[in-house]
Coordinates of C-alpha atoms and ligand atoms in Angstrom, one line a residue:
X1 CA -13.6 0.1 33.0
X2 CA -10.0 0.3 32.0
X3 CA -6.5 -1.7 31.3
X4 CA -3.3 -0.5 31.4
X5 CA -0.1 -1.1 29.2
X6 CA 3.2 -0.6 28.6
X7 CA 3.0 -0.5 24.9
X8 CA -0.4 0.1 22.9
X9 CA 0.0 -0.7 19.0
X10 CA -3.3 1.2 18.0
X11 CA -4.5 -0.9 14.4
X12 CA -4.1 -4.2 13.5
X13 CA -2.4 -4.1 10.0
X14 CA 0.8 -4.5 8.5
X15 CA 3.1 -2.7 10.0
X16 CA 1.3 -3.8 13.9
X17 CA 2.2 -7.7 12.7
X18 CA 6.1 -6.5 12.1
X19 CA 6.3 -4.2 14.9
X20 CA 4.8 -7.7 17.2
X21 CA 7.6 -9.6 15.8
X22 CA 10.5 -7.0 16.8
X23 CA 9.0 -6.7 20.5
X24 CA 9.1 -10.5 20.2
X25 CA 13.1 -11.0 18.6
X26 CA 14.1 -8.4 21.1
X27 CA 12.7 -9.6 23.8
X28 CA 11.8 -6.2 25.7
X29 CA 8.4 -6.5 27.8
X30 CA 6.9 -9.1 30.1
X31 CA 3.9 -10.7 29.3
X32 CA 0.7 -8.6 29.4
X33 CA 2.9 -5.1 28.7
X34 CA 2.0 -5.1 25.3
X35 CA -1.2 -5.0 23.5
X36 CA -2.5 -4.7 19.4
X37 CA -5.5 -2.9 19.3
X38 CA -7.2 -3.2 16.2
X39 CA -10.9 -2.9 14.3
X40 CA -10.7 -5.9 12.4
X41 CA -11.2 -9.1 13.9
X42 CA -8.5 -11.4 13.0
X43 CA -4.3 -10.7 13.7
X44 CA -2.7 -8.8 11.6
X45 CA -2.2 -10.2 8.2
X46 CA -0.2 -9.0 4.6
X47 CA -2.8 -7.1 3.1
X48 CA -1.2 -6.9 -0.3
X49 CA -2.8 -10.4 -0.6
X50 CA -6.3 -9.0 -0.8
X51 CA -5.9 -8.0 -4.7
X52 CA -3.8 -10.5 -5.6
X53 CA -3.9 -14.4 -4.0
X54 CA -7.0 -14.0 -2.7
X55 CA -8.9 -13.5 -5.6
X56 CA -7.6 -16.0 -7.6
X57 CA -10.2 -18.9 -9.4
X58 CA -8.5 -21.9 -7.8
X59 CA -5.8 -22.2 -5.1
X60 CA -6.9 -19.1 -3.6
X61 CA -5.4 -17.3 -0.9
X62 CA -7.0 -17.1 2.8
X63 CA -6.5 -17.0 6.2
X64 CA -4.1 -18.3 8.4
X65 CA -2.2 -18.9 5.3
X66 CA -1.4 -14.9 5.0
X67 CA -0.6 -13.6 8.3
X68 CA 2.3 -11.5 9.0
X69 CA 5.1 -12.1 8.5
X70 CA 5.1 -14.9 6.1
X71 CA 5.2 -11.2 2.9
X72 CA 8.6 -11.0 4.0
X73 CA 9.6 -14.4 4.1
X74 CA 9.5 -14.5 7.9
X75 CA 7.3 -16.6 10.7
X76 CA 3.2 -17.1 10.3
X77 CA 2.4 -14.9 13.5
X78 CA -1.5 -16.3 14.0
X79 CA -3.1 -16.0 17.3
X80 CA -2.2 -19.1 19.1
X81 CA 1.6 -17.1 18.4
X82 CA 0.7 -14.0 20.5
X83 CA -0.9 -15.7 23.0
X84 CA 2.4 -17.5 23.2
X85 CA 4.5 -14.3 22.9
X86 CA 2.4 -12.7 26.2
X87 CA 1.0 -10.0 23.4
X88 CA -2.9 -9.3 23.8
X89 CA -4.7 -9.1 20.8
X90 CA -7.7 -6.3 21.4
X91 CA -9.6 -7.3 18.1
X92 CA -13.1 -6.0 16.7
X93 CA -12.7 -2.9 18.6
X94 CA -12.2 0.3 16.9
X95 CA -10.6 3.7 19.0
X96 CA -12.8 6.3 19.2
X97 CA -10.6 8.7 20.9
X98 CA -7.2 9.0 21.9
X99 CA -6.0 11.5 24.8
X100 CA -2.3 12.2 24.1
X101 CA -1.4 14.2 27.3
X102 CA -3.5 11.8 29.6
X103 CA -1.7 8.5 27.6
X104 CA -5.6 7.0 27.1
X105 CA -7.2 5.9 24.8
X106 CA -11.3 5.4 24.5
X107 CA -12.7 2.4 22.2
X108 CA -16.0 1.9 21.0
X109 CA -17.0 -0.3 23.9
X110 CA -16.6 2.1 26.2
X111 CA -12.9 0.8 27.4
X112 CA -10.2 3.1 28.5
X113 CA -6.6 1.9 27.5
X114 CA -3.7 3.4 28.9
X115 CA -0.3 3.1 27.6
X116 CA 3.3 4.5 28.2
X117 CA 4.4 3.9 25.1
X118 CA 2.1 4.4 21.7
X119 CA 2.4 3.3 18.2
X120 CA 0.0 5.0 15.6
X121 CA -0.6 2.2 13.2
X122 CA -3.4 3.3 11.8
X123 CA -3.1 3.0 8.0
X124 CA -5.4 4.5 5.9
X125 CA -8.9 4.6 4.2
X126 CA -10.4 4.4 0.9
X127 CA -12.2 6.9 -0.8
X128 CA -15.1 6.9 -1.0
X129 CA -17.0 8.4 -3.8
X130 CA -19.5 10.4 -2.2
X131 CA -17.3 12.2 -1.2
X132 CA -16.9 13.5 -4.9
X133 CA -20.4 14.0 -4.6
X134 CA -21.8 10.8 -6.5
X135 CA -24.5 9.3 -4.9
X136 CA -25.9 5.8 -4.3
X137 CA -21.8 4.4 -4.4
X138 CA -23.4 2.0 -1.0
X139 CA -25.3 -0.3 -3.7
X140 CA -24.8 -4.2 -2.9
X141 CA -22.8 -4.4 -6.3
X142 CA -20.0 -1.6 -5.8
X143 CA -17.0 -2.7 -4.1
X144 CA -14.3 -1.5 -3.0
X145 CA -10.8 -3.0 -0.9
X146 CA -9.0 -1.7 1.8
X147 CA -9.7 -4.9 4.1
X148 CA -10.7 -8.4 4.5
X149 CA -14.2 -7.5 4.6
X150 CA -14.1 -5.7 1.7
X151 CA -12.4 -8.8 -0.3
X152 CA -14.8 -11.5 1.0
X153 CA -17.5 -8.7 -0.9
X154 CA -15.7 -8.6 -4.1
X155 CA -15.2 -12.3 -4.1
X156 CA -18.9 -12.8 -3.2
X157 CA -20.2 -10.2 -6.2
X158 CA -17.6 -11.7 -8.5
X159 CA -19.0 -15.1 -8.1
X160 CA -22.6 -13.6 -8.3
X161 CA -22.3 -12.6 -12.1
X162 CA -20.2 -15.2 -13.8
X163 CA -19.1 -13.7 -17.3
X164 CA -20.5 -10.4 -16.4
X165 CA -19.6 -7.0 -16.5
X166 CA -17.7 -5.0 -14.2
X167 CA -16.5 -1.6 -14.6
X168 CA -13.4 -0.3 -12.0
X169 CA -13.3 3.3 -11.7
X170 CA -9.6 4.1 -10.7
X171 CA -6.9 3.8 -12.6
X172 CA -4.0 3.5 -10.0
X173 CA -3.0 0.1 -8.1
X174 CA -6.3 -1.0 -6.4
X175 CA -7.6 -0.6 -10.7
X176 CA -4.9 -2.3 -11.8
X177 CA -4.8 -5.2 -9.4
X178 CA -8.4 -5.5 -9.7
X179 CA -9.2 -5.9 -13.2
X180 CA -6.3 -8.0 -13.6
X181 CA -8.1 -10.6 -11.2
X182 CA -11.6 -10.0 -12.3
X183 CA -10.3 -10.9 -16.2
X184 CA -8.7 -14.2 -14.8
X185 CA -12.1 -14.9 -12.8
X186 CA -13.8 -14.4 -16.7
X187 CA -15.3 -11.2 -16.0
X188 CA -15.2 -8.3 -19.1
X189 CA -13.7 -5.4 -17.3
X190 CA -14.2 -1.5 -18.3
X191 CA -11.4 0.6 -16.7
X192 CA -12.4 4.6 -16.1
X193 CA -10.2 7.0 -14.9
X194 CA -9.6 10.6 -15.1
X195 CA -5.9 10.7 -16.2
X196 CA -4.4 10.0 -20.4
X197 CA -2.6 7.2 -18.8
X198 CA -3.0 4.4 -15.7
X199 CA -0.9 4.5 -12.6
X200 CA -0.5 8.0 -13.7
X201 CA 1.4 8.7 -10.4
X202 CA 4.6 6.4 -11.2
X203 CA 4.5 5.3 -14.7
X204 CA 6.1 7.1 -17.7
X205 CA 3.4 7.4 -20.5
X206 CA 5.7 4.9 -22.4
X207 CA 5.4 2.3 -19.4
X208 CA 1.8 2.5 -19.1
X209 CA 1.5 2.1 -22.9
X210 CA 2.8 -1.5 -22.7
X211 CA 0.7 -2.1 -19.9
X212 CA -2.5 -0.8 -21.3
X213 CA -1.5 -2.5 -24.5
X214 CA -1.3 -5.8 -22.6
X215 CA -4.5 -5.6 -20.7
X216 CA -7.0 -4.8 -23.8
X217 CA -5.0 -7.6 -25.2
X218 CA -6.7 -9.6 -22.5
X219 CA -10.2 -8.0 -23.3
X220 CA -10.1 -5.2 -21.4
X221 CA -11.9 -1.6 -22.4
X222 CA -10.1 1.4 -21.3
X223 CA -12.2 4.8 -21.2
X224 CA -9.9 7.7 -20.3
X225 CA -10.4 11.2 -19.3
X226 CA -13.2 11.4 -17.9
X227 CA -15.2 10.1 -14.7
X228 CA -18.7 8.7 -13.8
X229 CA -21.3 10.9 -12.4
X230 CA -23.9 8.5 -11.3
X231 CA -25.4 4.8 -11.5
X232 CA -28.2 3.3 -13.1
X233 CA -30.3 1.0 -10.7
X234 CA -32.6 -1.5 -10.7
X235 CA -35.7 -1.8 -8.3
X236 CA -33.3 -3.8 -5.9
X237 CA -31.1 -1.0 -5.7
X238 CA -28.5 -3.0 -7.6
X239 CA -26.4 -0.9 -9.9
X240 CA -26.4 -2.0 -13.4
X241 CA -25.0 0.8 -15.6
X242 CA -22.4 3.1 -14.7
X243 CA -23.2 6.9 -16.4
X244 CA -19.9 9.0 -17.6
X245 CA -19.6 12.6 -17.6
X246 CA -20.1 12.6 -21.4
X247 CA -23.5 10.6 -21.0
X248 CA -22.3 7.7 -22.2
X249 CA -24.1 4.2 -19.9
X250 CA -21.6 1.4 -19.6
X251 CA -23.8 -2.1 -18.8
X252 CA -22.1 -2.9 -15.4
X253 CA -22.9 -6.3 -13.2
X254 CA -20.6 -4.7 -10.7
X255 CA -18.5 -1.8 -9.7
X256 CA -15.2 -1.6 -8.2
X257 CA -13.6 1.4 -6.9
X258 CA -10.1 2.1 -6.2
X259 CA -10.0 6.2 -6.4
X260 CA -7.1 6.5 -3.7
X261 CA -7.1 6.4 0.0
X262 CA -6.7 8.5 3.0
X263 CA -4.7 8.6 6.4
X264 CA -6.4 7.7 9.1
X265 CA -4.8 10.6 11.3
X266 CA -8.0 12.3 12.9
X267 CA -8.0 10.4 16.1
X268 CA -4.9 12.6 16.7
X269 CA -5.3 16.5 15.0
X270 CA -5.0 18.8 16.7
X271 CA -3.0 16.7 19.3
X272 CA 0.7 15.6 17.1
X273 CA 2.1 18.0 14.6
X274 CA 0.5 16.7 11.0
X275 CA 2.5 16.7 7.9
X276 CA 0.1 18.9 6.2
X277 CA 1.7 18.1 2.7
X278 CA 1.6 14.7 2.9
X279 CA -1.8 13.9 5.1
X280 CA -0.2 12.2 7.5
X281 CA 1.3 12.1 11.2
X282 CA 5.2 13.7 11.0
X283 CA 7.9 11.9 12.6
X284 CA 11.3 12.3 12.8
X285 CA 13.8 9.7 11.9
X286 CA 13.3 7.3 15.2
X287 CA 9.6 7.9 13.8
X288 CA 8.8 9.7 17.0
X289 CA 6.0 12.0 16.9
X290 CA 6.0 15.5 18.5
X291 CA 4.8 14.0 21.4
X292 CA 8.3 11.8 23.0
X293 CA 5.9 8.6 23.9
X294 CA 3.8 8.6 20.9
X295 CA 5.8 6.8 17.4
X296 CA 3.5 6.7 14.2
X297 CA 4.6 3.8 11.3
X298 CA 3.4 2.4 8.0
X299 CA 0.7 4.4 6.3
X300 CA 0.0 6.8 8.5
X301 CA 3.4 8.4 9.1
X302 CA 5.3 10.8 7.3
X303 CA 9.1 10.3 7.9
X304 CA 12.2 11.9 6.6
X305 CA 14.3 10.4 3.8
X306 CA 17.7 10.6 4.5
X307 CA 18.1 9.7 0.9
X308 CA 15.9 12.1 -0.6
X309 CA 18.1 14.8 1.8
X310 CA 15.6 14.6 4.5
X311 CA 12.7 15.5 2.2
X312 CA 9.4 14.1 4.7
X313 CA 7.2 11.7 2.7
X314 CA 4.3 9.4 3.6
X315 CA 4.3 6.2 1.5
X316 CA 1.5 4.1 1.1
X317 CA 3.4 0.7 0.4
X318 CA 3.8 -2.5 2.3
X319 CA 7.5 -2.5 2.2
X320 CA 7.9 0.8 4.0
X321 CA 5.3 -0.3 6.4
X322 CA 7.4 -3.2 7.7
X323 CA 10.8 -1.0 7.9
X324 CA 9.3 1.8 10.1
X325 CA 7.6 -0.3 12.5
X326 CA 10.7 -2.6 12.6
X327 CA 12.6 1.2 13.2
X328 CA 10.4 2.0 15.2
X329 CA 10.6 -0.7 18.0
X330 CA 14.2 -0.6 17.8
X331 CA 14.1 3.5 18.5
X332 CA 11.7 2.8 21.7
X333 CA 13.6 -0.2 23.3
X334 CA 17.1 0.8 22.0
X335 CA 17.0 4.3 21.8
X336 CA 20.5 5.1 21.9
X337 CA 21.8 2.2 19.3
X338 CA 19.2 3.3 17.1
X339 CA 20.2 5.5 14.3
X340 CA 18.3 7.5 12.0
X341 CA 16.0 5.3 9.6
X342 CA 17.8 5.6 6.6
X343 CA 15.4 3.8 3.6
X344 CA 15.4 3.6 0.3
X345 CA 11.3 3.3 -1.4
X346 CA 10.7 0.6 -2.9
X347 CA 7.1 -0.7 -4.7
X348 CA 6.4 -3.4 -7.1
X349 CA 3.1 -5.0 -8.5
X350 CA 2.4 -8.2 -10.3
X351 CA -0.7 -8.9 -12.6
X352 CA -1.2 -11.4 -14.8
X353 CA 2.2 -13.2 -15.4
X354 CA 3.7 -9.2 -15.4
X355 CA 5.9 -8.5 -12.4
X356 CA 7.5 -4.8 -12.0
X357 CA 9.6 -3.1 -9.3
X358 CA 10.6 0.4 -8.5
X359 CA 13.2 2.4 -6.0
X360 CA 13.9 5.8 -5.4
X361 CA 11.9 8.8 -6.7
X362 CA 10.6 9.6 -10.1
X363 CA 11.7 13.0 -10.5
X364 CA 14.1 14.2 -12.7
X365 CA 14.8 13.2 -16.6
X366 CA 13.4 9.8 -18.0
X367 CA 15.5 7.4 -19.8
X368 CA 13.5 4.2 -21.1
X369 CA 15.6 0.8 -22.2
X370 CA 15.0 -2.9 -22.5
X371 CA 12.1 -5.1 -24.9
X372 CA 8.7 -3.5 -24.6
X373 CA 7.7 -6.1 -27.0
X374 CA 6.0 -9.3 -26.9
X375 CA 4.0 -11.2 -23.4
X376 CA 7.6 -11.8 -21.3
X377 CA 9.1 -8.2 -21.6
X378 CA 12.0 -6.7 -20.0
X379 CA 12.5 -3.1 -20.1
X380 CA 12.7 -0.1 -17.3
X381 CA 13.5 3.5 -16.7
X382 CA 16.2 5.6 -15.2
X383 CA 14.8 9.3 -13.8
X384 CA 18.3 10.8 -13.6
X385 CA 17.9 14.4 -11.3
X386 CA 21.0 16.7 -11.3
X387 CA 23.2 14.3 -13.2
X388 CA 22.5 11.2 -10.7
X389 CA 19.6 8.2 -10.7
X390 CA 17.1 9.5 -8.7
X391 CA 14.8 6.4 -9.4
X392 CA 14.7 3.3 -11.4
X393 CA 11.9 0.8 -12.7
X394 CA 11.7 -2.5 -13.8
X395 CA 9.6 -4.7 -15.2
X396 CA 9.9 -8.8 -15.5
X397 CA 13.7 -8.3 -14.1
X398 CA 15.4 -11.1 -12.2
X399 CA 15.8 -10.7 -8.6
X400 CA 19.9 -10.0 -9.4
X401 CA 18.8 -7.6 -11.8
X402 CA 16.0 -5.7 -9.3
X403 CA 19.3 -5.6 -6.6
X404 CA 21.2 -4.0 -8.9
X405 CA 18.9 -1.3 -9.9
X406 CA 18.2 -0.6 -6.2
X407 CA 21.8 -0.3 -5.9
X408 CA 22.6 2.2 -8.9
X409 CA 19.4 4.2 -6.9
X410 CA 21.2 3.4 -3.5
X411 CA 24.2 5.0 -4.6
X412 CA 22.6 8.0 -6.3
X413 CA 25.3 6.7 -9.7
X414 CA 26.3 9.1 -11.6
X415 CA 25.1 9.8 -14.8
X416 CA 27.5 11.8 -17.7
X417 CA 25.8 11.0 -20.7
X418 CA 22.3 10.4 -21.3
X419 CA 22.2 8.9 -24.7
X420 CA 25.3 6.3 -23.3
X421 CA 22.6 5.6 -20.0
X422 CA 20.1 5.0 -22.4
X423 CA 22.5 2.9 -24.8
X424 CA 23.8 0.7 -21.8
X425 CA 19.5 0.1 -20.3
X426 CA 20.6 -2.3 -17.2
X427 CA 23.4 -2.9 -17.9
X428 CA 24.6 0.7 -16.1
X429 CA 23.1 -1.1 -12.9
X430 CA 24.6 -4.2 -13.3
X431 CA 28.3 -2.8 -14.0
X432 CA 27.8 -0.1 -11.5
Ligands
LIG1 P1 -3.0 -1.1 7.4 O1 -4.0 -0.5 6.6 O2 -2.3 -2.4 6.9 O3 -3.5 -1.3 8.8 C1 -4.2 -0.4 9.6 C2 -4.9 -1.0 10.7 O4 -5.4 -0.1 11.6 C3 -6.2 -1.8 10.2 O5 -6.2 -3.1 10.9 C4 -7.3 -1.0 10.7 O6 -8.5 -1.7 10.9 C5 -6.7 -0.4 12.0 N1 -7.4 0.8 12.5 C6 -7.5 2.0 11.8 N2 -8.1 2.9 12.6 C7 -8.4 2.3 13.8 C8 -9.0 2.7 15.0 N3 -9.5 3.9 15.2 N4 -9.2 1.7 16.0 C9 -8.7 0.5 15.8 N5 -8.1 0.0 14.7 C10 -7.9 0.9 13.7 N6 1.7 -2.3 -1.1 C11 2.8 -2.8 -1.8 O7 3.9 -2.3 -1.6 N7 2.6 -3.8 -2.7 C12 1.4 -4.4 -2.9 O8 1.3 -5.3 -3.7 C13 0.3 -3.9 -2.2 N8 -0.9 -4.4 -2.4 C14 -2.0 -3.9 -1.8 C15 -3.3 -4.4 -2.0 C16 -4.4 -3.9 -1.4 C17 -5.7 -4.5 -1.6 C18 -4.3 -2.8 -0.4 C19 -5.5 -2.3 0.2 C20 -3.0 -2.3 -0.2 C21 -1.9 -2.8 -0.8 N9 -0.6 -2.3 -0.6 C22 0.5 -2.8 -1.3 C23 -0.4 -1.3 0.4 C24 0.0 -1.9 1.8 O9 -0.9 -2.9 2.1 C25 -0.1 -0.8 2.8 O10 0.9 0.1 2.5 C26 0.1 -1.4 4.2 O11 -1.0 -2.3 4.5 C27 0.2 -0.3 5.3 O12 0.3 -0.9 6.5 P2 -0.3 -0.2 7.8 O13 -0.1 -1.1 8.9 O14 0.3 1.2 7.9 O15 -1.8 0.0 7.5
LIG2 P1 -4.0 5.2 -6.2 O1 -3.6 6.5 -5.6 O2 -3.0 4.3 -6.7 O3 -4.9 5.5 -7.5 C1 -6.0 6.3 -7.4 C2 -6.6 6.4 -8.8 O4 -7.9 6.9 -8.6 C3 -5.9 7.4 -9.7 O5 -5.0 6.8 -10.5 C4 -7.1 7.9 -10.5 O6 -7.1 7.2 -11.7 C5 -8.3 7.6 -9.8 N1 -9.2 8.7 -9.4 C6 -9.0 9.6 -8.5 N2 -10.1 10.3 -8.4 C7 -11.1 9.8 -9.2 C8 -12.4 10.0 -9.5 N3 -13.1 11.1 -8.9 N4 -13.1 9.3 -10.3 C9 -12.4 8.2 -10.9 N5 -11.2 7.9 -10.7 C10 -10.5 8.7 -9.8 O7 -5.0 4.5 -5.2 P2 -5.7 3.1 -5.2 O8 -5.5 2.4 -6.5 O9 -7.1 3.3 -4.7 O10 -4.9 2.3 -4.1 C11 -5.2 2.5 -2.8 C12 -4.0 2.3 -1.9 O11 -3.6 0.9 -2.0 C13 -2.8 3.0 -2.3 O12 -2.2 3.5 -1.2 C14 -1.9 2.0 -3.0 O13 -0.5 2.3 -2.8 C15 -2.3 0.8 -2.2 N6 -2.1 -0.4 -3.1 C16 -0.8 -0.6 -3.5 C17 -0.5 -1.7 -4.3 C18 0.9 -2.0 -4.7 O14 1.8 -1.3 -4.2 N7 1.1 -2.9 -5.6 C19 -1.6 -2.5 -4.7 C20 -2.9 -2.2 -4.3 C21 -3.1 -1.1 -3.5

């Protein structure tokens, strides 16, 4: 049993809904050439939803509404839309193994695909924590979200124990996120996580004061430094306490984890060149693999940036995940107009009424400036790195403002005097 192809996008995320939409602007296959295999069962949609719309009380997010590409301000691509586009949708069927030299692929049903051209979209998976060695973490009442599985879950468990307690484990976006919704849905939230600070992988101590600061302001209980070792269960097998390292029990109606995820790569070790620093598949700046008919995108990929000096980097934002596979398809039907990606990282959050962005890299020397006071704040951070912005943040910045940051990162400005950067806040961006 088989089919064959032209072009395979293997997953169903992200950066497969953007990569549909450039086949589809630029016109270059005939209907039936190009497929989307993915595991879940509905089109691709704009997963940054899961922690954010779609948890709300009232109003809430769901499906068709959040489709790609409607993130980026671009069409609602549902699945009357790729039957219209001659793009086959292969849903509910996960790969099982992918033969690189042969140009097959094997899914769980027993189907072999067959492609000319593949795109690894394969994203990436959550932790799970078993695999820190803590046992029971399958109970009914520990979630955690990576999909739309996951979220129907958390919005089911959430509903279960109105006023309740939930503890995240996981200080870092999914945390975050998360106990941001689960306080407007009137659930007390306990926040454990290993580091002094949260989002300790982007935010300056000082940033993640003000955030911190804000959120127990809203009720929530921060225990940092240390993790959990086990649960404490009832006869159902329901979790109801959450046990720390130091012995402590925290009361816990439910659980949700957000300890970092992982790229979904193995389908191809041992096959592509890995980037073994960065977990994910490398690519060079067409985001080719080292295989000439195999591209990788979003998650998964690790790709040079030109403005970093080439440095190879896998990013694990939604942003990035539309530009490569957008690249990408450019690379495979225009290789020869198609230049070097060339793209500057951007992430951003919003929780509560906050709203933050961030370009570039945080390396270098941290200048803070702005109003870190009050419940509508505006303040950021420079990291300047040999005399230059390296990277910039802002929080509750107007989109002229965000621009101009991106800009002064953009244009690596230069930077003579630290104590003048740090007099001038954002208004060095907006002058430069
Ligand atoms: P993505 O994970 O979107 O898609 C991978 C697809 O491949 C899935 O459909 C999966 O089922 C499929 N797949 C994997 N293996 C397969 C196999 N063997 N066979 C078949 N199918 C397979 N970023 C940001 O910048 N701002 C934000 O606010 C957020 N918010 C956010 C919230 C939540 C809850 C999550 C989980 C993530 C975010 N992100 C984010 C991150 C962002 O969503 C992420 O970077 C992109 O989804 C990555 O897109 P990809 O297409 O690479 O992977
Ligand atoms: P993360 O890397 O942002 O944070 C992981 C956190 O896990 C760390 O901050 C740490 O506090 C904690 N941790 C690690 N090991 C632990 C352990 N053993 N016990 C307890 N805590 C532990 O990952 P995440 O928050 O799980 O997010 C998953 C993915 O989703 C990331 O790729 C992220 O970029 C993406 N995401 C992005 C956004 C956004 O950009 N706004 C929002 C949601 C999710």
């Amino acid at each position: 049993m088989g089919r064959a192809f032209v072009y395979v996008i293997l997953g169903g995320g992200v950066a497969a809904g953007y990569a549909a939409l450039e086949f589809a602007r630029r016109g270059g296959y005939s209907r039936g050439e190009l497929c989307i295999i993915s595991e879940e069962a509905v089109a691709p949609y704009e997963r940054p939803a899961l922690s954010k719309g779609y948890l709300l009380p009232e109003g809430a997010a769901r499906l068709p509404g959040f489709h790609t590409c409607v993130g980026a301000g671009d069409e609602l691509l549902t699945t009357k839309w790729y039957k219209e586009q001659g793009i086959e949708l292969v849903l509910g069927t996960r790969v099982i193994s992918a033969d690189v030299r042969r140009k097959t692929l094997l899914t769980g049903t027993g189907e072999t695909i067959s492609y000319k051209t593949l795109i690894i979209a394969t994203g990436a998976r959550a932790l799970k924590l078993q695999e820190f060695g803590i046992q029971g973490s399958d109970a009914s009442n520990i979630c955690y979200l990576r999909n739309i599985d996951d979220a129907d879950k958390l919005v089911n468990v959430m509903k279960s124990c109105p006023g309740g307690n939930a503890v995240v484990i996981g200080g870092g976006y999914i945390g975050m996120e998360c106990a941001a919704a689960l306080v407007t849905n009137k659930i007390r939230v306990t926040m454990v996580f290993p580091e002094k600070h949260c989002m300790g992988r982007l935010f300056t101590v000082k940033n993640a004061e003000y955030y911190e600061n804000y959120y127990t302001s809203k009720g929530v209980t921060f225990v940092k430094g240390t993790v959990l070792t086990s649960f404490e269960k009832d006869t159902s097998g329901k979790v109801t306490a959450v046990i720390l390292k130091d012995s402590r029990h925290l009361p816990a109606d439910m659980v949700v984890v957000g300890i970092g995820i992982r790229a979904n790569t193995s389908l191809f070790e041992g096959q592509l060149v890995m980037s073994m620093e960065n977990g994910g598949i490398k690519v060079n700046g067409q985001l080719q693999t080292s295989d000439s008919s195999v591209y990788a995108v979003g998650d998964v990929a690790a790709f040079p940036i030109k403005l970093f000096d080439g440095d190879i980097r896998r990013l694990e934002h939604v942003d990035s995940a539309r530009r490569t596979a957008r690249h990408a398809v450019a690379s495979i039907l225009e290789p020869s107009k198609t230049r070097d990606i060339d793209y500057l990282p951007f992430f951003y959050s919003r929780v509560f009424t906050l709203s933050w962005q961030f370009y570039g890299d945080n390396v270098g020397e941290v200048v803070h400036f702005g109003d870190f006071t009050g419940s509508n704040p505006r303040f950021g951070a420079y990291w300047v790195n040999k005399g230059r912005i390296a990277g910039a943040y802002l929080e509750g910045g107007s989109r002229d403002e965000y621009e101009a940051i991106s800009v002064a990162v953009r244009r690596k400005a230069k930077v003579t005097n630290m104590a003048e950067l740090e007099r001038q806040g954002l208004s060095f961006a907006i002058q430069e």
